[in-house]
XYZ file of C-alpha atoms in Angstrom:
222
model
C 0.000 0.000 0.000
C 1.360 3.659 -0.832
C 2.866 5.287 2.248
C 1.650 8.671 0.965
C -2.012 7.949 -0.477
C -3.642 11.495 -2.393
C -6.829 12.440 -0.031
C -9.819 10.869 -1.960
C -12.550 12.930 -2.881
C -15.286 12.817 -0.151
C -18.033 14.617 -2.245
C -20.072 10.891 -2.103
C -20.403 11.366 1.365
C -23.276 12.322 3.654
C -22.870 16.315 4.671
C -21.889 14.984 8.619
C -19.093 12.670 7.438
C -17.514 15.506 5.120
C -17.949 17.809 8.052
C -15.910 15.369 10.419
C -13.672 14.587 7.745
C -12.132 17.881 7.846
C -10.477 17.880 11.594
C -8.769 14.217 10.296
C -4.817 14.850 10.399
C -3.303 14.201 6.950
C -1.831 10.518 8.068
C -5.425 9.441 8.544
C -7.644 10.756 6.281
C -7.188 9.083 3.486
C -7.976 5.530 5.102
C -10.700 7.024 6.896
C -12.358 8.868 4.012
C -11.779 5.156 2.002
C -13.341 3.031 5.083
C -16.569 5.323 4.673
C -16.488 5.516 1.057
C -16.779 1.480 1.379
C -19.485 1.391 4.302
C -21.222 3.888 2.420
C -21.289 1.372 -0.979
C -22.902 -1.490 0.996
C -25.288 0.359 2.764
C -26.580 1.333 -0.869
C -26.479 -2.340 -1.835
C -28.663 -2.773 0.610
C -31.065 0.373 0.851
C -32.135 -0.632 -3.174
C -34.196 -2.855 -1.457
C -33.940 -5.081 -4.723
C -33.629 -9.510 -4.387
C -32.222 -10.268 -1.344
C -30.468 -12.422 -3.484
C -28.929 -10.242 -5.682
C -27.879 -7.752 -2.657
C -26.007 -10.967 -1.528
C -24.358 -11.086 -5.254
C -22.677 -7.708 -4.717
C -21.659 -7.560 -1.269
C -19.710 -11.254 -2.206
C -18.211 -9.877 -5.030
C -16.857 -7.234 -2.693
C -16.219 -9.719 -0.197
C -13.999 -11.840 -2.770
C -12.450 -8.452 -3.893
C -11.188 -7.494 -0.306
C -10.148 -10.972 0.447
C -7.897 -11.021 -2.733
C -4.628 -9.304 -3.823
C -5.043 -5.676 -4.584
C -2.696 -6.446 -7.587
C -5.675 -8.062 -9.327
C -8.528 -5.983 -8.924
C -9.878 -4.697 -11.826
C -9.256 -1.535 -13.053
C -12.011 1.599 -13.368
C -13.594 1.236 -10.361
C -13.178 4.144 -8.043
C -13.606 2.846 -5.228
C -10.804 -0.182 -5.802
C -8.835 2.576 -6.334
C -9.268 4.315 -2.968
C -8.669 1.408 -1.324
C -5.643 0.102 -3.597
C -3.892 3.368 -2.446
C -5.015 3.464 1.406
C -2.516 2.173 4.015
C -5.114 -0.590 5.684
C -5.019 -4.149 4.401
C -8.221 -4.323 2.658
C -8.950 -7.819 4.249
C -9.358 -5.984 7.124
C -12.479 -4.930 5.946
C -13.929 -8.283 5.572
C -16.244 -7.979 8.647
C -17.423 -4.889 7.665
C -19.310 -6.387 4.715
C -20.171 -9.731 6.833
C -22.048 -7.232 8.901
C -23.595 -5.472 6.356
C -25.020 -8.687 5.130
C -26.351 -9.834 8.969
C -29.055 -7.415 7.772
C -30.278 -9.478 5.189
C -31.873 -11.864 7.650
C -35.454 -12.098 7.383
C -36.013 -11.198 11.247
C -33.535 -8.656 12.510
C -32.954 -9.321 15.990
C -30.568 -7.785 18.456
C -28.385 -10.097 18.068
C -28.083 -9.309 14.427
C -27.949 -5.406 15.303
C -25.151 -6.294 17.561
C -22.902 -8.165 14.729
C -23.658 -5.352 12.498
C -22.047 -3.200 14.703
C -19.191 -5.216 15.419
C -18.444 -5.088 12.192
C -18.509 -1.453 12.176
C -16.097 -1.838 15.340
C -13.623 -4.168 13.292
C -13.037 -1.379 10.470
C -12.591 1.037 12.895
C -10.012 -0.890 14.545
C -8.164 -1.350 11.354
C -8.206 2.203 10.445
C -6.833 2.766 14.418
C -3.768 0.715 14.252
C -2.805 1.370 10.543
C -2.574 5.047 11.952
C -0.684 4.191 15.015
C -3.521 4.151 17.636
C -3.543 0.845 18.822
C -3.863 1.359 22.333
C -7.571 2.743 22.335
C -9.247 -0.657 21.116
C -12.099 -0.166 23.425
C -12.938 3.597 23.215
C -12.733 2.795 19.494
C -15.289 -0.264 19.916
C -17.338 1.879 21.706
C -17.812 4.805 19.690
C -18.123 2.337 16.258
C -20.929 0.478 17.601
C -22.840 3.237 19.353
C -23.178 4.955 16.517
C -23.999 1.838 14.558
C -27.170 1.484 16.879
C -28.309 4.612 15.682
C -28.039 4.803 12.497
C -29.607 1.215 12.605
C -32.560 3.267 14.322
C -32.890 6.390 12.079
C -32.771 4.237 8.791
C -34.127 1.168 9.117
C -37.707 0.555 7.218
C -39.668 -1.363 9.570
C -41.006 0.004 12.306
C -40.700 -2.654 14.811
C -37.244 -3.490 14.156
C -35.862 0.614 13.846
C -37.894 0.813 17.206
C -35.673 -2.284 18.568
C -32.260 -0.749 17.522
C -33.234 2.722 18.979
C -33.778 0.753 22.529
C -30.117 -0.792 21.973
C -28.822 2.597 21.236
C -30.938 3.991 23.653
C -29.182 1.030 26.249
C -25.365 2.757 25.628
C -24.132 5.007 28.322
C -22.786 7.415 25.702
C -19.937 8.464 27.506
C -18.024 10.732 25.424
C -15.039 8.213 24.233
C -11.393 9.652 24.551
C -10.385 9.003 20.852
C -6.785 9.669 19.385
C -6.230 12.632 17.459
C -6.064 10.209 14.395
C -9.496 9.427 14.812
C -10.349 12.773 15.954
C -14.014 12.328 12.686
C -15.079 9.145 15.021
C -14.994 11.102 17.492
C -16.801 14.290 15.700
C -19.442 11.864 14.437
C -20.163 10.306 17.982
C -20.670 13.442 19.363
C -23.059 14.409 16.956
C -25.090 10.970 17.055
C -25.553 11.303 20.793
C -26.991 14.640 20.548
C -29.382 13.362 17.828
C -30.341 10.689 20.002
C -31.228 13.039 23.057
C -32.760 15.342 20.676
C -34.792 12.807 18.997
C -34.182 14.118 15.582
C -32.844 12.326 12.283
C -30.319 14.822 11.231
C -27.027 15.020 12.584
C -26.309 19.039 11.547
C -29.839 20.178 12.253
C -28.644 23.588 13.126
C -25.960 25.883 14.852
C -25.517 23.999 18.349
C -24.684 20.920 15.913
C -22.126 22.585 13.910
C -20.502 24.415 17.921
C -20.305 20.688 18.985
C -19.039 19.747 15.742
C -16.458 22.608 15.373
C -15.826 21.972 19.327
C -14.835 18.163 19.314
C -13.263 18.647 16.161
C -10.496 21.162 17.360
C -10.348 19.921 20.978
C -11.605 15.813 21.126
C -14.370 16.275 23.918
């Protein structure tokens, strides 16, 4: 993997994650901006709301991508790119997209929510020690999954089963993690999610006090 990656583009991704993006140090923001560029893909695999089987199609093919040699992936996808230059293994990724596909079960159940989030929690980890934060596994876990639970809440089409992920995130203590300055979006972006949760609203940025706490944990990390 390059030691010196260009900063992908992050105009794919949703106005929070840009936001966050910004207060990444240089080292990291490539690999972070490529691990959300890829969560973001297969949650669209997904949100088509297409076959089941055919959603299961395209997150193996990414699977078998990511397990492979980056030497061999095809060429013109943008994405492959991204992650071809990015300093984290891309097999690190593999749970990521195992989790992603937990949510293809016919009856999502909290155990399911949970292994979706642990996949979350995986990447994260990746990204953490690539960049030289090793040490703050479980602050990393933490943040990963809580915000996993919501998102799991605000997006999920069923009723029943968004209500049942909003009780697991509602079940998190929240504490405000103490992430490493590599991680300092994670951080950004659980900071915002716990104010949407208390808040009861959807949006992450839903006005000025969003964009303080943004602007606040970016600089400073609490």
């Amino acid at each position: 993997m390059a030691a010196n990656a260009p900063i992908p583009d992050p105009a794919e991704l949703p106005l929070p994650q840009r936001l966050a993006l910004a207060y990444a140090p240089r080292g990291s923001r490539a690999d972070i901006a490529a691990q959300w560029q890829l969560d973001s893909r297969l949650a669209a695999i997904l949100q088509s709301r297409g076959d089941p089987l055919i959603a299961q199609i395209k997150l193996a093919w990414w699977r078998d991508r990511l397990g492979e040699d980056p030497a061999v992936w095809p060429r013109g996808e943008p994405l492959l790119e991204m992650l071809r230059k990015a300093k984290v293994p891309p097999r690190a990724y593999l749970p990521l997209v195992d989790g992603w596909e937990r949510l293809l079960d016919e009856d999502l159940t909290v155990h399911t929510v949970h292994e979706f989030a642990a996949g979350r929690a995986a990447a994260w980890a990746a990204v953490a020690e690539t960049a030289g934060a090793g040490g703050a596994e479980e602050a990393v876990a933490q943040a990963a999954r809580e915000i996993s639970y919501l998102e799991l809440a605000q997006h999920l089409g069923n009723e029943a089963e968004a209500r049942a992920a909003r009780q697991v995130a509602l079940a998190c203590k929240w504490h405000r993690p103490h992430l490493p300055r590599a991680l300092r979006p994670l951080a950004v972006i659980h900071g915002l999610s716990a104010r949407a949760l208390q808040a009861g609203t959807r949006d992450l940025l839903d006005g000025p006090r969003a964009g303080l706490l943004a602007l606040r944990i970016g600089l400073f990390g609490r």
